[in-house]
Short mmCIF file of C-alpha atoms in Angstrom, two decimals:
data_model
loop_
_atom_site.label_atom_id
_atom_site.label_comp_id
_atom_site.label_asym_id
_atom_site.label_seq_id
_atom_site.Cartn_x
_atom_site.Cartn_y
_atom_site.Cartn_z
CA MET A 1 -4.40 8.01 8.98
CA SER A 2 -6.80 9.15 6.25
CA THR A 3 -8.37 6.69 3.83
CA HIS A 4 -9.59 7.79 0.39
CA TYR A 5 -11.89 5.79 -1.89
CA CYS A 6 -12.18 6.12 -5.66
CA ASP A 7 -13.14 4.18 -8.75
CA VAL A 8 -9.71 4.71 -10.33
CA LEU A 9 -6.45 5.76 -8.67
CA ILE A 10 -3.86 7.15 -11.11
CA ILE A 11 -0.33 7.44 -9.73
CA GLY A 12 1.43 10.08 -11.80
CA SER A 13 0.41 13.38 -13.39
CA GLY A 14 2.11 13.25 -16.80
CA THR A 15 0.37 13.23 -20.16
CA ALA A 16 -0.61 9.54 -19.92
CA GLY A 17 -2.16 9.97 -16.48
CA LEU A 18 -4.04 13.17 -17.37
CA ALA A 19 -5.39 11.80 -20.67
CA LEU A 20 -6.52 8.64 -18.91
CA ALA A 21 -8.26 10.62 -16.17
CA LEU A 22 -10.21 12.68 -18.71
CA LYS A 23 -11.37 9.54 -20.50
CA LEU A 24 -12.29 7.76 -17.26
CA SER A 25 -14.11 10.68 -15.68
CA VAL A 26 -17.46 9.45 -17.03
CA LYS A 27 -17.00 6.22 -15.06
CA GLY A 28 -16.86 7.71 -11.56
CA LYS A 29 -14.43 9.33 -9.17
CA VAL A 30 -10.82 9.51 -10.29
CA ILE A 31 -7.92 10.49 -8.01
CA ILE A 32 -4.55 11.51 -9.45
CA LEU A 33 -1.48 11.52 -7.20
CA ALA A 34 1.36 13.85 -8.21
CA LYS A 35 4.63 13.33 -6.31
CA GLU A 36 5.41 17.05 -6.59
CA THR A 37 3.30 19.77 -8.19
CA ALA A 38 1.37 18.50 -11.19
CA GLY A 39 3.71 20.30 -13.58
CA GLY A 40 6.66 18.20 -12.44
CA THR A 41 6.83 15.59 -15.19
CA ASN A 42 8.90 14.49 -18.16
CA SER A 43 5.88 15.10 -20.41
CA ALA A 44 6.10 18.85 -19.93
CA MET A 45 9.78 18.75 -20.94
CA ALA A 46 9.22 16.94 -24.26
CA GLN A 47 10.37 19.31 -26.97
CA GLY A 48 10.24 17.67 -30.38
CA GLY A 49 6.66 16.59 -30.95
CA ILE A 50 4.27 13.70 -31.41
CA SER A 51 4.27 11.30 -34.35
CA ALA A 52 1.20 10.50 -36.45
CA VAL A 53 0.43 9.89 -40.10
CA MET A 54 -1.24 13.15 -41.12
CA SER A 55 -0.05 13.58 -44.72
CA ASP A 56 -1.20 11.96 -47.96
CA GLU A 57 2.46 11.33 -48.79
CA ASP A 58 2.84 9.23 -45.64
CA SER A 59 1.24 5.90 -44.71
CA PHE A 60 0.49 3.73 -41.69
CA GLU A 61 2.71 1.04 -43.19
CA SER A 62 5.66 3.43 -43.36
CA HIS A 63 5.21 4.54 -39.73
CA LEU A 64 4.88 0.92 -38.68
CA GLN A 65 8.03 -0.14 -40.53
CA ASP A 66 10.05 2.81 -39.21
CA THR A 67 9.03 1.85 -35.66
CA LEU A 68 9.88 -1.83 -36.20
CA ILE A 69 13.29 -0.97 -37.68
CA ALA A 70 14.15 1.34 -34.79
CA GLY A 71 13.00 -1.32 -32.30
CA ALA A 72 15.60 -3.78 -33.66
CA GLY A 73 13.35 -6.83 -33.76
CA LEU A 74 11.80 -6.57 -30.29
CA CYS A 75 8.64 -4.58 -31.07
CA LYS A 76 5.29 -6.35 -30.89
CA GLU A 77 3.93 -5.71 -34.36
CA THR A 78 0.28 -5.98 -33.34
CA VAL A 79 0.82 -3.28 -30.69
CA VAL A 80 2.69 -1.02 -33.11
CA LYS A 81 -0.09 -1.43 -35.69
CA ASP A 82 -2.79 -0.60 -33.14
CA TYR A 83 -1.04 2.58 -31.94
CA VAL A 84 0.03 3.80 -35.38
CA GLU A 85 -3.43 3.37 -36.88
CA GLN A 86 -5.23 5.16 -34.05
CA ALA A 87 -2.66 7.99 -33.89
CA PRO A 88 -4.64 10.46 -36.05
CA ASP A 89 -7.69 9.97 -33.80
CA ARG A 90 -5.59 10.69 -30.72
CA ILE A 91 -4.34 13.88 -32.39
CA HIS A 92 -7.95 14.92 -32.88
CA ASP A 93 -8.55 14.19 -29.16
CA LEU A 94 -5.81 16.67 -28.34
CA ILE A 95 -7.17 19.30 -30.70
CA ASN A 96 -10.67 18.85 -29.24
CA TRP A 97 -9.22 19.32 -25.75
CA GLY A 98 -7.69 22.60 -26.92
CA VAL A 99 -4.09 21.69 -27.74
CA HIS A 100 -2.44 23.91 -30.36
CA PHE A 101 -0.01 22.72 -33.02
CA ASP A 102 2.08 24.87 -35.34
CA VAL A 103 0.58 25.40 -38.78
CA ARG A 104 2.26 25.91 -42.12
CA LYS A 105 2.80 29.36 -43.59
CA ARG A 106 2.55 30.55 -47.15
CA GLY A 107 4.62 33.67 -47.27
CA SER A 108 3.69 35.60 -44.14
CA GLU A 109 0.19 34.08 -43.94
CA GLU A 110 -0.72 31.12 -41.72
CA THR A 111 -2.75 28.28 -43.20
CA GLN A 112 -5.00 25.76 -41.47
CA GLU A 113 -2.63 22.95 -42.43
CA ILE A 114 -0.67 21.47 -39.51
CA ASP A 115 3.09 21.80 -39.97
CA LEU A 116 4.94 18.49 -39.94
CA THR A 117 8.64 18.00 -39.31
CA ARG A 118 10.89 14.97 -39.52
CA GLU A 119 13.11 13.35 -36.92
CA GLY A 120 15.66 10.55 -36.84
CA GLY A 121 14.47 7.18 -38.14
CA HIS A 122 11.32 8.57 -39.80
CA SER A 123 10.86 8.16 -43.55
CA PHE A 124 8.47 11.10 -43.85
CA ARG A 125 7.54 14.30 -42.11
CA ARG A 126 5.02 13.13 -39.52
CA ILE A 127 5.95 15.00 -36.34
CA LEU A 128 3.36 17.49 -35.10
CA HIS A 129 4.81 20.18 -32.87
CA PHE A 130 4.18 23.41 -31.01
CA GLU A 131 7.35 25.48 -31.32
CA ASP A 132 9.94 23.48 -29.35
CA GLN A 133 7.62 22.98 -26.37
CA THR A 134 5.16 20.38 -27.66
CA GLY A 135 5.04 18.38 -24.43
CA LEU A 136 4.45 21.52 -22.37
CA GLU A 137 1.58 22.65 -24.62
CA ILE A 138 -0.09 19.23 -24.41
CA HIS A 139 0.47 18.84 -20.69
CA ARG A 140 -0.71 22.27 -19.60
CA THR A 141 -3.84 21.99 -21.75
CA LEU A 142 -4.77 18.58 -20.33
CA LEU A 143 -3.90 19.72 -16.81
CA ARG A 144 -6.25 22.68 -17.10
CA ARG A 145 -9.04 20.34 -18.21
CA VAL A 146 -8.35 17.97 -15.32
CA GLN A 147 -8.34 20.76 -12.74
CA GLU A 148 -11.74 21.94 -13.95
CA HIS A 149 -13.38 18.50 -13.97
CA PRO A 150 -15.77 17.73 -11.07
CA ASN A 151 -15.09 13.97 -11.11
CA ILE A 152 -11.29 14.24 -10.96
CA GLU A 153 -9.36 15.06 -7.78
CA LEU A 154 -5.71 16.01 -8.28
CA MET A 155 -3.67 15.62 -5.09
CA GLU A 156 -0.22 17.20 -5.28
CA ARG A 157 2.90 16.28 -3.32
CA TYR A 158 1.68 12.77 -2.55
CA TYR A 159 4.46 10.23 -2.98
CA ALA A 160 3.19 6.68 -3.57
CA ILE A 161 5.11 4.34 -1.23
CA ASP A 162 3.83 0.90 -2.14
CA LEU A 163 0.91 -0.78 -3.83
CA ILE A 164 -1.61 -2.50 -1.58
CA VAL A 165 -2.41 -6.10 -2.49
CA ASN A 166 -4.80 -8.60 -0.97
CA LYS A 167 -2.07 -10.84 0.43
CA GLU A 168 1.62 -10.91 1.17
CA VAL A 169 3.70 -11.50 -1.95
CA ASN A 170 5.53 -14.82 -1.78
CA PRO A 171 7.10 -16.61 -4.79
CA ASP A 172 6.28 -19.95 -3.14
CA ASP A 173 2.57 -19.05 -2.95
CA MET A 174 1.21 -18.90 -6.50
CA SER A 175 -2.36 -17.93 -5.54
CA PRO A 176 -3.57 -14.75 -7.28
CA VAL A 177 -2.55 -11.32 -6.04
CA THR A 178 -4.98 -8.45 -6.56
CA CYS A 179 -4.10 -4.77 -6.31
CA ILE A 180 -6.53 -2.75 -4.17
CA GLY A 181 -4.79 0.64 -4.00
CA SER A 182 -1.71 2.34 -2.63
CA TYR A 183 -0.17 3.93 0.43
CA ALA A 184 1.16 7.44 -0.19
CA LEU A 185 3.19 9.95 1.81
CA ASN A 186 1.74 13.44 2.03
CA LYS A 187 4.95 15.46 1.62
CA ASN A 188 3.25 18.56 3.02
CA ASP A 189 2.74 17.20 6.53
CA GLY A 190 4.62 13.86 6.57
CA GLU A 191 1.49 11.75 7.10
CA VAL A 192 0.81 8.51 5.23
CA HIS A 193 -2.59 8.16 3.54
CA THR A 194 -4.35 5.04 2.27
CA PHE A 195 -5.98 5.02 -1.16
CA VAL A 196 -8.49 2.26 -1.93
CA ALA A 197 -9.47 1.84 -5.58
CA LYS A 198 -11.28 -0.57 -7.88
CA ASN A 199 -8.50 0.01 -10.41
CA THR A 200 -5.01 1.39 -9.82
CA VAL A 201 -2.95 2.77 -12.71
CA LEU A 202 0.79 3.39 -12.69
CA ALA A 203 1.64 6.46 -14.77
CA THR A 204 4.85 7.40 -12.98
CA GLY A 205 7.07 7.89 -16.04
CA GLY A 206 10.62 6.69 -16.53
CA ALA A 207 13.83 6.29 -14.56
CA GLY A 208 16.39 8.64 -16.07
CA LYS A 209 17.53 9.83 -12.63
CA VAL A 210 19.11 6.43 -12.13
CA TYR A 211 21.92 7.92 -14.25
CA LEU A 212 24.27 10.78 -13.42
CA TYR A 213 23.54 12.67 -16.65
CA THR A 214 19.97 12.74 -17.86
CA SER A 215 17.47 14.90 -19.69
CA ASN A 216 14.75 13.87 -17.20
CA TRP A 217 13.10 15.90 -14.46
CA GLY A 218 14.19 15.26 -10.88
CA GLY A 219 11.31 12.92 -10.04
CA ALA A 220 12.00 10.34 -12.77
CA THR A 221 13.13 7.67 -10.32
CA GLY A 222 11.32 4.58 -11.61
CA ASP A 223 8.79 4.56 -8.77
CA GLY A 224 6.03 2.67 -10.59
CA ILE A 225 8.41 0.01 -11.87
CA ALA A 226 9.85 -0.58 -8.41
CA MET A 227 6.41 -0.73 -6.79
CA ALA A 228 5.08 -3.15 -9.40
CA TYR A 229 8.14 -5.38 -9.00
CA ARG A 230 7.65 -5.53 -5.24
CA VAL A 231 4.14 -6.98 -5.64
CA GLY A 232 5.22 -9.59 -8.18
CA ALA A 233 4.46 -8.02 -11.58
CA ARG A 234 6.73 -8.91 -14.46
CA ILE A 235 9.32 -6.30 -15.43
CA ALA A 236 10.98 -6.37 -18.85
CA ASN A 237 13.85 -4.92 -20.87
CA LEU A 238 15.31 -2.44 -18.36
CA GLU A 239 18.65 -2.74 -20.18
CA PHE A 240 17.13 -0.55 -22.89
CA MET A 241 17.63 2.93 -21.48
CA GLN A 242 17.74 5.22 -24.48
CA PHE A 243 20.46 7.85 -24.44
CA HIS A 244 19.43 11.01 -26.22
CA PRO A 245 22.36 12.00 -28.44
CA THR A 246 22.15 15.73 -27.82
CA CYS A 247 21.94 17.33 -24.41
CA LEU A 248 23.50 20.77 -23.98
CA PHE A 249 27.09 20.48 -22.74
CA HIS A 250 27.65 23.35 -20.32
CA ARG A 251 28.91 23.50 -16.75
CA GLU A 252 25.73 25.31 -15.63
CA SER A 253 23.31 22.96 -17.39
CA ARG A 254 23.15 19.19 -16.97
CA ASN A 255 19.75 18.24 -18.29
CA PHE A 256 18.70 20.68 -20.99
CA LEU A 257 17.69 18.76 -24.08
CA ILE A 258 18.60 19.88 -27.58
CA SER A 259 15.70 18.43 -29.53
CA GLU A 260 16.15 15.95 -32.34
CA ALA A 261 13.88 18.26 -34.34
CA LEU A 262 16.92 20.53 -34.90
CA ARG A 263 18.52 17.73 -36.89
CA GLY A 264 15.19 17.18 -38.61
CA GLU A 265 15.38 20.74 -39.88
CA GLY A 266 18.91 20.34 -41.23
CA GLY A 267 21.23 20.43 -38.20
CA GLU A 268 24.52 18.56 -38.65
CA LEU A 269 26.63 16.86 -36.01
CA ILE A 270 30.29 17.89 -36.33
CA ASP A 271 33.51 17.27 -34.44
CA GLN A 272 35.77 19.89 -32.88
CA ASN A 273 37.40 20.44 -36.29
CA GLY A 274 34.08 21.14 -37.99
CA HIS A 275 33.86 17.83 -39.85
CA ALA A 276 30.47 16.08 -40.16
CA PHE A 277 31.15 12.59 -38.77
CA MET A 278 27.77 10.82 -38.86
CA PRO A 279 27.82 9.83 -42.58
CA LYS A 280 30.63 7.36 -41.88
CA TYR A 281 28.45 5.61 -39.27
CA HIS A 282 25.05 5.45 -40.99
CA PRO A 283 23.47 6.23 -44.39
CA LEU A 284 21.00 8.60 -42.73
CA GLY A 285 23.84 10.62 -41.22
CA SER A 286 22.69 12.91 -38.41
CA LEU A 287 19.14 11.57 -38.80
CA ALA A 288 20.11 7.97 -37.98
CA PRO A 289 18.21 6.22 -35.16
CA ARG A 290 19.10 7.46 -31.69
CA ASP A 291 21.05 4.41 -30.56
CA VAL A 292 23.34 4.74 -33.58
CA VAL A 293 23.83 8.48 -33.09
CA ALA A 294 24.50 8.18 -29.35
CA ARG A 295 27.09 5.40 -29.83
CA SER A 296 28.71 7.31 -32.67
CA ILE A 297 29.09 10.43 -30.54
CA ASP A 298 30.44 8.32 -27.68
CA ASN A 299 32.97 6.75 -30.04
CA GLU A 300 34.06 10.12 -31.44
CA MET A 301 34.58 11.52 -27.94
CA LYS A 302 36.60 8.50 -26.80
CA LYS A 303 38.65 8.46 -30.00
CA THR A 304 39.60 12.14 -29.83
CA GLY A 305 39.48 12.73 -26.09
CA ALA A 306 37.01 15.58 -26.66
CA GLU A 307 34.50 16.46 -23.92
CA CYS A 308 31.69 16.93 -26.42
CA VAL A 309 30.72 17.20 -30.08
CA PHE A 310 28.75 19.99 -31.74
CA LEU A 311 25.43 20.46 -33.48
CA ASP A 312 25.78 22.94 -36.31
CA MET A 313 22.66 25.00 -37.14
CA THR A 314 24.49 27.95 -38.67
CA LYS A 315 23.33 27.23 -42.23
CA LEU A 316 19.73 28.00 -41.22
CA ASP A 317 18.17 31.45 -41.12
CA ARG A 318 18.35 33.21 -37.75
CA ASP A 319 14.68 34.27 -37.78
CA PHE A 320 13.62 30.72 -38.63
CA LEU A 321 15.62 29.36 -35.68
CA LYS A 322 14.17 31.95 -33.29
CA ASN A 323 10.60 31.24 -34.38
CA ARG A 324 10.83 27.47 -34.76
CA PHE A 325 12.91 26.81 -31.63
CA PRO A 326 12.33 29.81 -29.33
CA ASN A 327 12.94 27.96 -26.07
CA ILE A 328 16.18 26.31 -27.21
CA PHE A 329 17.36 29.48 -28.95
CA ASN A 330 16.87 31.61 -25.84
CA LYS A 331 18.28 29.00 -23.46
CA CYS A 332 21.44 28.76 -25.54
CA LEU A 333 21.72 32.56 -25.53
CA GLU A 334 21.54 32.48 -21.71
CA TYR A 335 24.71 30.41 -21.79
CA GLY A 336 26.42 32.65 -24.35
CA ILE A 337 25.73 30.44 -27.39
CA ASP A 338 24.15 32.01 -30.46
CA MET A 339 23.04 28.94 -32.39
CA SER A 340 22.66 30.96 -35.59
CA THR A 341 26.37 31.79 -35.66
CA GLN A 342 28.10 29.09 -33.61
CA PRO A 343 27.65 25.32 -33.16
CA ILE A 344 25.98 24.04 -29.98
CA PRO A 345 28.15 21.81 -27.74
CA VAL A 346 26.28 18.56 -27.03
CA VAL A 347 26.74 15.19 -25.28
CA PRO A 348 24.50 12.13 -24.90
CA ALA A 349 22.44 11.70 -21.72
CA ALA A 350 20.03 9.09 -20.33
CA HIS A 351 16.65 9.94 -21.78
CA TYR A 352 13.90 7.35 -22.24
CA LEU A 353 13.31 3.88 -20.81
CA CYS A 354 12.00 1.42 -23.39
CA GLY A 355 11.39 -1.31 -20.81
CA GLY A 356 9.13 -1.25 -17.77
CA VAL A 357 6.15 -3.03 -16.28
CA VAL A 358 4.94 -5.71 -18.70
CA THR A 359 1.47 -4.89 -20.05
CA ASP A 360 -0.72 -5.80 -22.98
CA VAL A 361 -1.84 -3.30 -25.62
CA ASP A 362 -4.41 -1.93 -23.16
CA GLY A 363 -2.00 -1.34 -20.27
CA ARG A 364 -3.15 -4.39 -18.28
CA THR A 365 -0.45 -5.91 -16.03
CA ASP A 366 -0.19 -9.43 -14.58
CA ILE A 367 -1.86 -8.23 -11.37
CA PRO A 368 -5.66 -7.93 -11.45
CA GLY A 369 -6.67 -4.38 -10.62
CA LEU A 370 -3.28 -2.96 -11.66
CA TRP A 371 -2.58 -1.15 -14.95
CA ALA A 372 0.39 0.78 -16.32
CA VAL A 373 0.48 3.45 -19.03
CA GLY A 374 3.08 5.69 -20.67
CA GLU A 375 6.81 5.28 -20.06
CA THR A 376 6.20 3.12 -16.97
CA ALA A 377 4.76 0.37 -19.16
CA CYS A 378 6.52 -2.04 -21.48
CA THR A 379 3.80 -2.49 -24.09
CA GLY A 380 5.99 -3.72 -26.95
CA LEU A 381 5.77 -0.48 -28.94
CA HIS A 382 9.41 0.53 -28.59
CA GLY A 383 11.24 -2.80 -28.57
CA ALA A 384 14.99 -2.30 -28.16
CA ASN A 385 14.99 1.39 -29.13
CA ARG A 386 12.27 4.03 -29.29
CA LEU A 387 11.55 5.81 -32.54
CA ALA A 388 11.62 9.58 -32.00
CA SER A 389 8.31 11.18 -30.94
CA ASN A 390 6.53 7.85 -30.43
CA SER A 391 6.59 8.48 -26.67
CA LEU A 392 3.86 11.13 -26.45
CA LEU A 393 1.88 9.01 -28.89
CA GLU A 394 2.14 6.00 -26.57
CA CYS A 395 0.91 8.11 -23.64
CA LEU A 396 -2.30 8.81 -25.53
CA THR A 397 -2.84 5.39 -27.12
CA THR A 398 -2.31 3.36 -23.94
CA ALA A 399 -4.48 5.84 -22.01
CA HIS A 400 -7.23 5.49 -24.63
CA ASN A 401 -7.12 1.68 -24.69
CA CYS A 402 -6.90 1.44 -20.90
CA ALA A 403 -9.88 3.79 -20.45
CA GLN A 404 -11.95 1.79 -22.93
CA LYS A 405 -11.29 -1.45 -21.03
CA ILE A 406 -11.99 0.00 -17.59
CA ASN A 407 -15.10 1.85 -18.81
CA SER A 408 -16.44 -1.31 -20.46
CA VAL A 409 -16.76 -3.13 -17.15
CA SER A 410 -20.17 -2.61 -15.57
CA ASP A 411 -20.45 -1.24 -12.05
CA ALA A 412 -22.08 -4.49 -10.96
CA GLU A 413 -18.86 -6.32 -11.82
CA THR A 414 -16.63 -4.02 -9.77
CA LEU A 415 -16.91 -3.73 -6.02
CA PHE A 416 -14.68 -1.83 -3.64
CA PRO A 417 -12.01 -4.18 -2.33
CA LEU A 418 -11.60 -5.17 1.28
CA GLU A 419 -10.20 -2.69 3.77
CA PRO A 420 -6.39 -2.77 3.67
CA LYS A 421 -4.21 -3.18 6.72
CA PRO A 422 -3.32 0.06 8.54
CA TRP A 423 0.05 1.55 7.60
CA THR A 424 2.72 0.88 10.22
CA HIS A 425 6.32 2.09 10.20
CA PRO A 426 9.04 3.19 12.63
CA GLN A 427 8.69 6.83 13.75
CA GLU A 428 12.25 7.50 14.87
CA SER A 429 14.22 9.91 12.73
CA ASN A 430 17.99 10.37 12.51
CA ASP A 431 18.74 13.54 10.57
CA ASP A 432 22.48 12.84 10.67
CA GLU A 433 21.95 9.77 8.50
CA MET A 434 20.24 11.73 5.70
CA ILE A 435 23.62 12.83 4.33
CA VAL A 436 24.47 9.13 3.85
CA ILE A 437 21.23 8.72 1.89
CA ASN A 438 22.42 11.46 -0.48
CA HIS A 439 25.84 9.83 -0.83
CA MET A 440 24.26 6.48 -1.73
CA TRP A 441 22.02 8.17 -4.31
CA ASP A 442 25.09 9.76 -5.91
CA GLU A 443 26.99 6.46 -5.84
CA ILE A 444 24.18 4.65 -7.68
CA ARG A 445 23.99 7.29 -10.41
CA ARG A 446 27.76 7.37 -10.94
CA THR A 447 27.95 3.57 -10.97
CA MET A 448 25.26 3.36 -13.62
CA TRP A 449 26.89 6.05 -15.74
CA ASN A 450 30.38 4.56 -15.53
CA TYR A 451 29.55 0.85 -15.74
CA MET A 452 26.21 0.64 -17.56
CA GLY A 453 26.39 3.52 -19.97
CA ILE A 454 26.19 3.68 -23.75
CA VAL A 455 28.86 0.96 -24.24
CA ARG A 456 29.02 -1.93 -21.75
CA SER A 457 31.09 -5.02 -20.97
CA ASN A 458 30.56 -8.11 -18.82
CA LYS A 459 33.20 -7.02 -16.34
CA ARG A 460 31.74 -3.55 -15.91
CA LEU A 461 28.26 -4.94 -15.44
CA GLU A 462 29.45 -7.50 -12.86
CA ARG A 463 31.26 -4.79 -10.92
CA ALA A 464 28.18 -2.61 -10.99
CA GLN A 465 26.01 -5.49 -9.80
CA HIS A 466 28.34 -6.16 -6.87
CA ARG A 467 28.18 -2.52 -5.79
CA LEU A 468 24.40 -2.41 -6.12
CA LYS A 469 23.85 -5.48 -3.93
CA ASN A 470 25.62 -3.74 -1.05
CA ILE A 471 23.67 -0.53 -1.58
CA LEU A 472 20.38 -2.44 -1.71
CA ALA A 473 21.12 -4.08 1.64
CA GLU A 474 21.94 -0.72 3.22
CA THR A 475 18.88 0.91 1.66
CA LYS A 476 16.62 -1.80 3.07
CA GLU A 477 18.04 -1.15 6.52
CA TYR A 478 17.38 2.58 6.27
CA TYR A 479 13.86 2.06 4.95
CA SER A 480 12.99 -0.50 7.62
CA ASN A 481 14.36 1.40 10.62
CA MET A 482 13.90 5.11 9.95
CA LYS A 483 10.86 7.36 9.82
CA ILE A 484 9.48 7.51 6.31
CA HIS A 485 11.01 10.26 4.16
CA SER A 486 10.71 10.95 0.43
CA ASP A 487 14.52 10.84 0.01
CA ILE A 488 14.60 7.31 1.43
CA LEU A 489 11.70 6.29 -0.81
CA GLU A 490 13.44 7.58 -3.92
CA LEU A 491 16.71 5.91 -2.92
CA ARG A 492 14.84 2.64 -2.41
CA ASN A 493 13.28 2.88 -5.87
CA ILE A 494 16.36 3.90 -7.87
CA ALA A 495 18.41 1.21 -6.13
CA THR A 496 15.80 -1.39 -7.12
CA VAL A 497 15.53 -0.18 -10.73
CA ALA A 498 19.32 0.12 -11.11
CA ASP A 499 19.82 -3.42 -9.82
CA LEU A 500 17.12 -4.82 -12.12
CA SER A 501 18.57 -2.92 -15.08
CA ILE A 502 22.00 -4.45 -14.52
CA GLU A 503 20.44 -7.90 -14.14
CA CYS A 504 18.62 -7.46 -17.44
CA ALA A 505 21.84 -6.30 -19.15
CA LEU A 506 23.79 -9.31 -17.85
CA ARG A 507 21.14 -11.70 -19.11
CA ARG A 508 21.22 -10.28 -22.64
CA LYS A 509 24.07 -12.13 -24.38
CA GLU A 510 23.99 -9.97 -27.49
CA SER A 511 24.00 -6.36 -28.66
CA ARG A 512 20.62 -5.10 -29.83
CA GLY A 513 19.20 -1.61 -30.23
CA ILE A 514 20.22 0.61 -27.33
CA HIS A 515 22.06 -2.16 -25.50
CA TYR A 516 25.65 -2.59 -26.73
CA ASN A 517 28.03 -5.01 -25.01
CA ILE A 518 31.58 -5.25 -26.37
CA ASP A 519 31.75 -8.88 -25.15
CA HIS A 520 28.65 -9.77 -27.19
CA PRO A 521 28.83 -7.38 -30.16
CA GLU A 522 26.57 -9.38 -32.50
CA LYS A 523 22.78 -9.54 -32.57
CA ALA A 524 21.31 -12.94 -31.64
CA ALA A 525 19.23 -14.76 -34.22
CA LEU A 526 16.19 -14.85 -31.93
CA ALA A 527 14.86 -11.62 -30.41
CA GLN A 528 13.60 -12.15 -26.86
CA ASP A 529 12.45 -9.94 -24.01
CA THR A 530 14.41 -9.97 -20.77
CA ILE A 531 11.88 -10.69 -18.00
CA VAL A 532 12.53 -10.34 -14.26
CA VAL A 533 10.10 -11.25 -11.49
CA ARG A 534 10.49 -10.77 -7.75
CA GLY A 535 11.94 -13.87 -6.11
CA LEU A 536 12.84 -15.45 -9.44
CA ILE A 537 16.06 -13.58 -10.27
#
């Protein structure tokens, strides 16, 4: 078994992990683990853009208030203020790294002025974008920088199994736990490697694949959250899975996102009869916050029995649509939909997790030596519902703060931790049982979609919890007795995250932000986080 040593181990290759690696590269050796190829990440799929105050018409106070309103009382205002006020500097970081943003045109001539669009919940145009592939442009630019850097080693197809801590985690033993690295499965040859690090950072993204319908990439299985939970870190607010209102509804496409930026440019949500229905739900109409729009669509579909609603872009110029949204325009054409002449069929889908591993504004967790950045972390920025395009911003701000803290510690203060125990695990494999693993994966995702979807009830949540407890027991048996396999690891993680999400939802005796329970339809007077800790559920 190979052992690797580094100053910082980053688990995850999305925008947060890459930005952090670039800022930490002056400190020493950085290793990044990507569970598939480095391009496999939600970051690269982000279409709409990144939010920052870049216009004289806009203000930090407005961005802050928009974020707080969307977060429904659960945002940490000091965190929001920190991220909003440093946002322009993080945009300049991107530009200095070589990221391109669309610029405004006067007639047929381009200017040097960055084009800004508006999305749901924003009071002003403050969304920077590159066509409809902003996340891809940012990610591929940062990835190129990382691959060229002599102090950064990117290791692809390494699946982190568990964090390594200095002692066995036991709720009855309250002595400090310190993270000293991670075990990871090399998916190329099936061998397990040990990674020893002075600092370990979780940048594994979200958990959309816990649900049957999601806009997320296939690897968004909540790995970092599950690993952190297993070593005793606090986990918060997993009931707040944001459902994006508009994913393409087509039998050949289950996770293609129709960006909120289309509504920012004038798109209107309509029913099967062509009537715009959002104005009766919210004063902002189709530009209402995402939780409102998703619930409204869900209600319209249930009320009428329709399989979907529609996003109408036909009032906009065809050339504008092709140039502003080339990826979405061409993808719709592949499925026989010309968005310039016919409405796009859309449905909500699980999109972004507002909860995660509890951290401070710098990404520091409860466990010394362990950090979390990006969607994996629950920093307090999003509260009970994320404001559109604040996600890429959070990737950069938490990465920046985290890098500053780690870089500020002198080398004399950080020593390599003790040698971890060798990895041991059963080596027997039973290929016949792998089909059962797939069935259990499917059962979890359907249970979450049917019982813990956009609208919930106590009875549905209790039924889901009962089913998950059985699946967790079976998953533990498979993990403990079979040769290690990435499918078993992912099942183990989504089962853990699904169970914790249901537990969080049952504890919240109110409806707030994304979480809506018909048995507790009102918002409680006091806004509180839902915290779960291993052994204390």
